[in-house]
Tab-separated table of C-alpha atoms in Angstrom:
chain	number	residue	atom	x	y	z
A	168	UNK	CA	-1.024	17.938	24.266
A	169	UNK	CA	2.493	17.942	25.171
A	170	UNK	CA	1.637	16.012	28.374
A	171	UNK	CA	-0.152	13.331	26.451
A	172	UNK	CA	2.684	12.940	24.106
A	173	UNK	CA	5.124	12.617	27.297
A	174	UNK	CA	2.983	9.873	28.831
A	175	UNK	CA	3.042	7.797	25.673
A	176	UNK	CA	6.853	8.130	25.522
A	177	UNK	CA	6.963	7.119	29.202
A	178	UNK	CA	4.811	4.026	28.638
A	179	UNK	CA	6.993	2.873	25.743
A	180	UNK	CA	10.058	3.239	27.912
A	181	UNK	CA	8.771	1.463	30.863
A	182	UNK	CA	8.103	-1.698	28.707
A	183	UNK	CA	10.645	-4.000	27.170
A	184	UNK	CA	10.854	-4.356	23.476
A	185	UNK	CA	9.532	-7.757	22.213
A	186	UNK	CA	12.627	-8.526	20.053
A	187	UNK	CA	11.398	-11.776	18.685
A	188	UNK	CA	7.943	-10.578	17.968
A	189	UNK	CA	9.478	-7.673	16.129
A	190	UNK	CA	11.442	-10.077	13.838
A	191	UNK	CA	8.588	-12.302	13.546
A	192	UNK	CA	6.586	-9.181	12.122
A	193	UNK	CA	9.281	-8.579	9.750
A	194	UNK	CA	9.476	-12.056	8.482
A	195	UNK	CA	5.584	-12.151	8.053
A	196	UNK	CA	5.846	-8.905	5.887
A	197	UNK	CA	8.802	-10.413	3.697
A	198	UNK	CA	6.708	-13.621	3.452
A	199	UNK	CA	3.698	-11.731	2.145
A	200	UNK	CA	5.760	-9.768	-0.216
A	201	UNK	CA	7.221	-12.999	-1.655
A	202	UNK	CA	3.856	-14.359	-2.087
A	203	UNK	CA	2.712	-11.082	-3.894
A	204	UNK	CA	5.737	-11.558	-6.283
A	205	UNK	CA	5.001	-15.230	-7.008
A	206	UNK	CA	1.230	-15.381	-7.207
A	207	UNK	CA	0.223	-11.638	-7.825
A	208	UNK	CA	-3.259	-12.548	-9.026
A	209	UNK	CA	-4.029	-14.525	-5.862
A	210	UNK	CA	-2.761	-11.951	-3.504
A	211	UNK	CA	-4.319	-9.084	-5.760
A	212	UNK	CA	-7.696	-10.834	-5.283
A	213	UNK	CA	-7.447	-11.130	-1.734
A	214	UNK	CA	-6.629	-7.274	-1.183
A	215	UNK	CA	-9.331	-6.245	-3.684
A	216	UNK	CA	-11.846	-8.461	-1.653
A	217	UNK	CA	-10.699	-6.648	1.375
A	218	UNK	CA	-10.925	-3.338	-0.298
A	219	UNK	CA	-14.503	-3.938	-1.955
A	220	UNK	CA	-15.712	-5.219	1.633
A	221	UNK	CA	-14.714	-2.057	3.324
A	222	UNK	CA	-16.198	0.013	0.305
A	223	UNK	CA	-19.470	-1.893	0.502
A	224	UNK	CA	-19.733	-1.581	4.146
A	225	UNK	CA	-19.627	2.223	3.991
A	226	UNK	CA	-23.332	2.670	2.612
A	227	UNK	CA	-24.419	-0.266	4.797
A	228	UNK	CA	-23.183	1.202	8.069
A	229	UNK	CA	-24.494	4.603	7.068
A	230	UNK	CA	-27.993	3.546	6.162
A	231	UNK	CA	-28.201	1.365	9.190
A	232	UNK	CA	-26.999	4.217	11.598
A	233	UNK	CA	-29.593	6.521	9.855
A	234	UNK	CA	-32.580	4.394	10.083
A	235	UNK	CA	-31.797	1.742	12.639
A	236	UNK	CA	-33.087	-0.906	10.334
A	237	UNK	CA	-31.359	-3.750	8.613
A	238	UNK	CA	-33.560	-4.057	5.434
A	239	UNK	CA	-32.811	-0.697	4.030
A	240	UNK	CA	-29.162	-1.187	4.791
A	241	UNK	CA	-29.092	-4.500	3.117
A	242	UNK	CA	-30.838	-3.015	0.088
A	243	UNK	CA	-28.183	-0.223	-0.124
A	244	UNK	CA	-25.524	-2.922	0.020
A	245	UNK	CA	-27.120	-4.992	-2.764
A	246	UNK	CA	-27.642	-1.768	-4.879
A	247	UNK	CA	-24.006	-0.855	-4.677
A	248	UNK	CA	-22.965	-4.364	-5.770
A	249	UNK	CA	-25.431	-4.078	-8.697
A	250	UNK	CA	-23.931	-0.846	-9.814
A	251	UNK	CA	-20.304	-2.441	-9.817
A	252	UNK	CA	-21.620	-5.578	-11.680
A	253	UNK	CA	-23.280	-3.260	-14.343
A	254	UNK	CA	-19.997	-1.306	-14.719
A	255	UNK	CA	-17.731	-4.221	-15.043
A	256	UNK	CA	-20.074	-6.345	-17.460
A	257	UNK	CA	-20.540	-3.147	-19.834
A	258	UNK	CA	-16.864	-2.068	-19.582
A	259	UNK	CA	-14.886	-4.724	-21.239
A	260	UNK	CA	-17.129	-5.253	-24.497
A	261	UNK	CA	-17.341	-1.561	-24.749
A	262	UNK	CA	-13.534	-0.941	-24.642
A	263	UNK	CA	-12.958	-3.843	-26.820
A	264	UNK	CA	-15.307	-2.633	-29.682
A	265	UNK	CA	-13.816	1.094	-29.239
A	266	UNK	CA	-10.134	-0.392	-29.625
A	267	UNK	CA	-11.237	-2.455	-32.774
A	268	UNK	CA	-13.044	0.801	-34.101
A	269	UNK	CA	-9.669	2.761	-33.442
A	270	UNK	CA	-7.673	0.116	-35.082
A	271	UNK	CA	-9.705	-0.042	-38.278
A	272	UNK	CA	-9.809	3.662	-38.469
A	273	UNK	CA	-5.994	3.974	-38.143
A	274	UNK	CA	-5.539	1.337	-40.813
A	275	UNK	CA	-8.104	2.631	-43.416
A	276	UNK	CA	-7.453	6.415	-42.708
A	277	UNK	CA	-5.768	8.613	-45.376
A	278	UNK	CA	-4.170	11.641	-44.319
A	279	UNK	CA	-4.967	14.164	-46.969
A	280	UNK	CA	-3.600	17.061	-45.095
A	281	UNK	CA	-1.481	20.037	-46.612
A	282	UNK	CA	1.641	19.237	-44.666
A	283	UNK	CA	5.444	18.819	-45.692
A	284	UNK	CA	6.316	15.323	-46.699
A	285	UNK	CA	8.304	14.638	-43.400
A	286	UNK	CA	5.298	15.568	-41.335
A	287	UNK	CA	3.085	13.342	-43.164
A	288	UNK	CA	5.699	10.467	-42.828
A	289	UNK	CA	5.775	10.922	-38.988
A	290	UNK	CA	1.903	11.047	-38.868
A	291	UNK	CA	1.840	7.739	-40.726
A	292	UNK	CA	4.411	6.213	-38.378
A	293	UNK	CA	2.452	7.401	-35.392
A	294	UNK	CA	-0.768	5.935	-36.908
A	295	UNK	CA	0.831	2.526	-37.482
A	296	UNK	CA	2.308	2.565	-33.940
A	297	UNK	CA	-1.026	3.304	-32.375
A	298	UNK	CA	-2.770	0.580	-34.188
A	299	UNK	CA	0.051	-1.741	-33.314
A	300	UNK	CA	0.020	-0.930	-29.669
A	301	UNK	CA	-3.721	-1.426	-29.421
A	302	UNK	CA	-3.490	-4.851	-31.185
A	303	UNK	CA	-0.710	-5.783	-28.659
A	304	UNK	CA	-3.044	-4.693	-25.820
A	305	UNK	CA	-5.707	-7.003	-26.958
A	306	UNK	CA	-3.409	-9.818	-27.396
A	307	UNK	CA	-1.986	-9.135	-23.835
A	308	UNK	CA	-5.290	-9.166	-22.247
A	309	UNK	CA	-6.300	-12.534	-24.092
A	310	UNK	CA	-3.162	-14.111	-22.751
A	311	UNK	CA	-3.867	-13.106	-19.165
A	312	UNK	CA	-7.696	-14.073	-19.281
A	313	UNK	CA	-7.202	-17.530	-17.265
A	314	UNK	CA	-5.354	-15.705	-14.573
A	315	UNK	CA	-8.009	-12.870	-14.613
A	316	UNK	CA	-10.714	-15.369	-14.297
A	317	UNK	CA	-8.861	-16.963	-11.223
A	318	UNK	CA	-8.622	-13.527	-9.755
A	319	UNK	CA	-12.409	-12.721	-10.106
A	320	UNK	CA	-13.234	-16.108	-8.426
A	321	UNK	CA	-10.932	-15.392	-5.542
A	322	UNK	CA	-12.358	-12.132	-5.373
A	323	UNK	CA	-15.964	-13.286	-5.215
A	324	UNK	CA	-15.135	-15.971	-2.681
A	325	UNK	CA	-13.049	-13.471	-0.714
A	326	UNK	CA	-15.895	-10.939	-0.544
A	327	UNK	CA	-18.501	-13.623	0.370
A	328	UNK	CA	-16.401	-15.160	3.298
A	329	UNK	CA	-14.643	-11.771	4.528
A	330	UNK	CA	-16.465	-11.742	7.812
A	331	UNK	CA	-15.772	-15.219	8.599
A	332	UNK	CA	-12.193	-14.739	7.656
A	333	UNK	CA	-11.961	-11.620	9.802
A	334	UNK	CA	-13.411	-13.344	12.733
A	335	UNK	CA	-11.225	-16.423	12.511
A	336	UNK	CA	-8.322	-14.223	12.053
A	337	UNK	CA	-9.207	-12.077	15.224
A	338	UNK	CA	-9.461	-15.142	17.438
A	339	UNK	CA	-6.083	-16.618	16.203
A	340	UNK	CA	-3.787	-13.527	15.762
A	341	UNK	CA	-2.246	-13.934	19.242
A	342	UNK	CA	-0.677	-17.133	18.096
A	343	UNK	CA	1.460	-15.191	15.734
A	344	UNK	CA	3.436	-13.575	18.618
A	345	UNK	CA	5.579	-14.980	21.276
A	346	UNK	CA	7.049	-12.327	23.660
A	347	UNK	CA	3.970	-9.953	23.786
A	348	UNK	CA	0.869	-11.256	21.927
A	349	UNK	CA	-1.332	-8.490	23.400
A	350	UNK	CA	1.050	-5.951	22.060
A	351	UNK	CA	1.202	-7.637	18.656
A	352	UNK	CA	-2.582	-7.734	18.621
A	353	UNK	CA	-2.655	-4.062	19.328
A	354	UNK	CA	-0.211	-3.392	16.253
A	355	UNK	CA	-2.228	-5.595	13.855
A	356	UNK	CA	-5.508	-3.777	15.114
A	357	UNK	CA	-3.866	-0.320	14.623
A	358	UNK	CA	-2.450	-1.162	11.141
A	359	UNK	CA	-5.810	-2.421	9.801
A	360	UNK	CA	-7.700	0.344	11.360
A	361	UNK	CA	-5.410	3.096	9.702
A	362	UNK	CA	-6.029	1.046	6.318
A	363	UNK	CA	-9.802	1.068	6.879
A	364	UNK	CA	-9.859	4.600	7.781
A	365	UNK	CA	-8.082	5.596	4.625
A	366	UNK	CA	-10.251	3.480	2.386
A	367	UNK	CA	-13.679	4.847	3.939
A	368	UNK	CA	-12.273	8.475	3.582
A	369	UNK	CA	-11.259	7.734	-0.034
A	370	UNK	CA	-15.003	6.467	-0.666
A	371	UNK	CA	-16.252	9.917	-0.247
A	372	UNK	CA	-13.557	11.568	-2.074
A	373	UNK	CA	-13.800	9.191	-5.127
A	374	UNK	CA	-17.541	9.372	-5.088
A	375	UNK	CA	-17.342	13.154	-5.424
A	376	UNK	CA	-14.634	12.906	-8.076
A	377	UNK	CA	-16.535	10.178	-9.897
A	378	UNK	CA	-19.739	12.330	-9.778
A	379	UNK	CA	-18.066	15.447	-11.351
A	380	UNK	CA	-16.210	13.202	-14.017
A	381	UNK	CA	-19.570	11.747	-14.985
A	382	UNK	CA	-21.225	15.230	-15.225
A	383	UNK	CA	-18.190	16.243	-17.328
A	384	UNK	CA	-18.611	13.452	-19.655
A	385	UNK	CA	-22.331	13.937	-20.272
A	386	UNK	CA	-21.704	17.588	-20.973
A	387	UNK	CA	-18.950	17.012	-23.495
A	388	UNK	CA	-20.846	14.155	-25.110
A	389	UNK	CA	-18.678	11.069	-24.300
A	390	UNK	CA	-20.797	7.736	-24.455
A	391	UNK	CA	-21.162	5.564	-21.569
A	392	UNK	CA	-20.369	8.225	-19.127
A	393	UNK	CA	-22.102	6.352	-16.274
A	394	UNK	CA	-19.767	3.118	-16.706
A	395	UNK	CA	-16.764	5.407	-17.135
A	396	UNK	CA	-17.701	7.536	-14.032
A	397	UNK	CA	-17.926	4.143	-11.864
A	398	UNK	CA	-14.605	3.055	-13.199
A	399	UNK	CA	-13.352	6.525	-12.236
A	400	UNK	CA	-14.616	5.889	-8.721
A	401	UNK	CA	-12.629	2.627	-8.553
A	402	UNK	CA	-9.657	4.221	-9.876
A	403	UNK	CA	-9.689	6.841	-7.199
A	404	UNK	CA	-8.476	4.266	-4.613
A	405	UNK	CA	-5.160	3.703	-6.329
A	406	UNK	CA	-3.594	7.338	-6.524
A	407	UNK	CA	-2.115	8.437	-9.674
A	408	UNK	CA	-2.070	5.024	-11.421
A	409	UNK	CA	-5.906	4.806	-11.085
A	410	UNK	CA	-6.317	7.955	-12.942
A	411	UNK	CA	-3.980	6.738	-15.825
A	412	UNK	CA	-5.790	3.487	-16.101
A	413	UNK	CA	-9.276	4.988	-16.227
A	414	UNK	CA	-8.233	7.846	-18.382
A	415	UNK	CA	-7.381	5.400	-21.395
A	416	UNK	CA	-10.975	4.250	-22.287
A	417	UNK	CA	-12.116	7.643	-21.626
A	418	UNK	CA	-9.880	9.081	-24.326
A	419	UNK	CA	-10.680	6.210	-26.625
A	420	UNK	CA	-14.460	7.049	-26.291
A	421	UNK	CA	-13.892	10.578	-26.648
A	422	UNK	CA	-11.677	10.179	-29.752
A	423	UNK	CA	-14.135	7.787	-31.495
A	424	UNK	CA	-17.242	10.027	-30.586
A	425	UNK	CA	-15.886	13.544	-30.780
A	426	UNK	CA	-12.436	13.351	-32.396
A	427	UNK	CA	-9.499	15.538	-31.325
A	428	UNK	CA	-11.900	18.143	-29.988
A	429	UNK	CA	-13.502	15.649	-27.556
A	430	UNK	CA	-9.910	14.606	-26.373
A	431	UNK	CA	-9.152	18.320	-25.509
A	432	UNK	CA	-12.335	18.810	-23.692
A	433	UNK	CA	-11.921	15.417	-21.788
A	434	UNK	CA	-8.334	16.902	-20.696
A	435	UNK	CA	-9.922	19.917	-19.395
A	436	UNK	CA	-12.424	17.901	-17.504
A	437	UNK	CA	-9.954	15.552	-15.872
A	438	UNK	CA	-7.488	18.287	-15.119
A	439	UNK	CA	-10.355	20.377	-13.466
A	440	UNK	CA	-11.643	17.287	-11.314
A	441	UNK	CA	-8.224	16.375	-10.218
A	442	UNK	CA	-7.311	19.831	-9.261
A	443	UNK	CA	-10.410	20.381	-7.379
A	444	UNK	CA	-9.952	17.146	-5.511
A	445	UNK	CA	-6.413	17.976	-4.729
A	446	UNK	CA	-6.822	21.522	-3.474
A	447	UNK	CA	-10.283	21.419	-1.949
A	448	UNK	CA	-12.603	18.536	-0.795
A	449	UNK	CA	-9.662	15.873	-0.848
A	450	UNK	CA	-7.357	17.310	1.941
A	451	UNK	CA	-10.534	18.287	3.886
A	452	UNK	CA	-12.013	14.752	3.860
A	453	UNK	CA	-8.898	12.529	4.319
A	454	UNK	CA	-7.177	15.146	6.669
A	455	UNK	CA	-3.801	13.530	7.920
A	456	UNK	CA	-4.968	9.941	7.474
A	457	UNK	CA	-1.739	8.924	5.802
A	458	UNK	CA	0.743	11.622	6.846
A	459	UNK	CA	2.927	10.443	3.921
A	460	UNK	CA	4.482	12.802	1.485
A	461	UNK	CA	2.842	12.504	-2.075
A	462	UNK	CA	6.225	11.793	-3.814
A	463	UNK	CA	6.803	8.800	-1.601
A	464	UNK	CA	3.366	7.478	-2.404
A	465	UNK	CA	3.949	8.030	-6.210
A	466	UNK	CA	7.421	6.395	-5.991
A	467	UNK	CA	6.189	3.345	-3.976
A	468	UNK	CA	3.264	2.831	-6.396
A	469	UNK	CA	5.708	2.721	-9.469
A	470	UNK	CA	8.419	0.701	-7.930
A	471	UNK	CA	5.974	-1.882	-6.360
A	472	UNK	CA	3.939	-1.913	-9.492
A	473	UNK	CA	7.175	-2.640	-11.684
A	474	UNK	CA	8.176	-5.423	-9.437
A	475	UNK	CA	4.958	-7.140	-8.371
A	476	UNK	CA	2.669	-5.956	-11.094
A	477	UNK	CA	-1.084	-5.411	-10.196
A	478	UNK	CA	-0.440	-6.643	-6.795
A	479	UNK	CA	2.128	-4.001	-6.313
A	480	UNK	CA	-0.090	-1.163	-7.057
A	481	UNK	CA	-2.832	-2.622	-4.727
A	482	UNK	CA	-0.354	-2.945	-2.026
A	483	UNK	CA	1.660	0.308	-2.407
A	484	UNK	CA	-0.468	2.345	0.159
A	485	UNK	CA	-1.045	-0.619	2.735
A	486	UNK	CA	2.781	-1.213	2.713
A	487	UNK	CA	3.520	2.366	3.385
A	488	UNK	CA	1.171	2.414	6.253
A	489	UNK	CA	2.574	-1.053	7.558
A	490	UNK	CA	6.154	0.457	7.524
A	491	UNK	CA	5.109	3.563	9.314
A	492	UNK	CA	3.314	1.705	11.865
A	493	UNK	CA	6.150	-0.857	12.335
A	494	UNK	CA	8.421	1.990	12.817
A	495	UNK	CA	6.327	3.633	15.351
A	496	UNK	CA	5.301	0.443	17.329
A	497	UNK	CA	8.855	-1.380	17.381
A	498	UNK	CA	11.762	0.690	15.939
A	499	UNK	CA	11.029	3.905	18.029
A	500	UNK	CA	10.259	1.687	21.122
A	501	UNK	CA	13.639	-0.098	20.593
A	502	UNK	CA	15.538	3.383	20.400
A	503	UNK	CA	13.826	4.613	23.619
A	504	UNK	CA	15.430	1.878	25.462
A	505	UNK	CA	18.849	2.844	24.422
């Protein structure tokens, strides 16, 4: 093992650092961040398209490898797409109806509780704040619907043409570099390979977590458990933030169907699934794919999410992987020359 590391270091020292390529890669990265800041829904759609293309290729490749036939593989591909379409189509009407239900309940409910006057006052204020927050949430979603529609269209186009885009990019990627195009191609290939390996590993992790979550939702009696389970599967690709987003509709449905008792049991289910993933099958499946501290991941998601919005949440992990690979391919190589 030590010999292999030494040989790699020797190879790096033996080659000259492509300074202009190093600066060009940094320029491309900053340019991409700029576009993610200015047109987040466009960049977000392109990134999601790539994510979904990798996710959908997992069952296709698995079935093709096991059967050696294309028809079952294509059938599995179509089946997964149908599940996603079902989840998305049923999710928005479901959540909007539940939000309206909660707003009406909050506005009409009378708190006939044997509590001190100051406690009832705070409960009334809390009830008013909840209904106001939900109303603002509906208004916000309505305002960004045109952008969301553009994002969905771009997502569909990206997924439909991802193979042709990938082939075209692979044929032209050498044109992005000046000093050492072959080394630049290796860097790009290594980066996308790391992102793809992480996504593929996360497919299995998210599938197990979504299955456990769906079973838990069925047991405690939360409606639309399958739809919520599929959404939790998608949310599993965005550490920490995905759990927060998917938990909101779950708590809405748990509250409207089971009351406070349902919310308590839902908390037990989510904590149990999250801890099981963190301590058991998550590390075993993913191994050291990222090799990045969890706090750095969390911090990058919140910082990039606050700066770039949705695109920042989607790009947090790829950006971390890019920074790590850029450091290994160019910065460490530059240091070895000194």
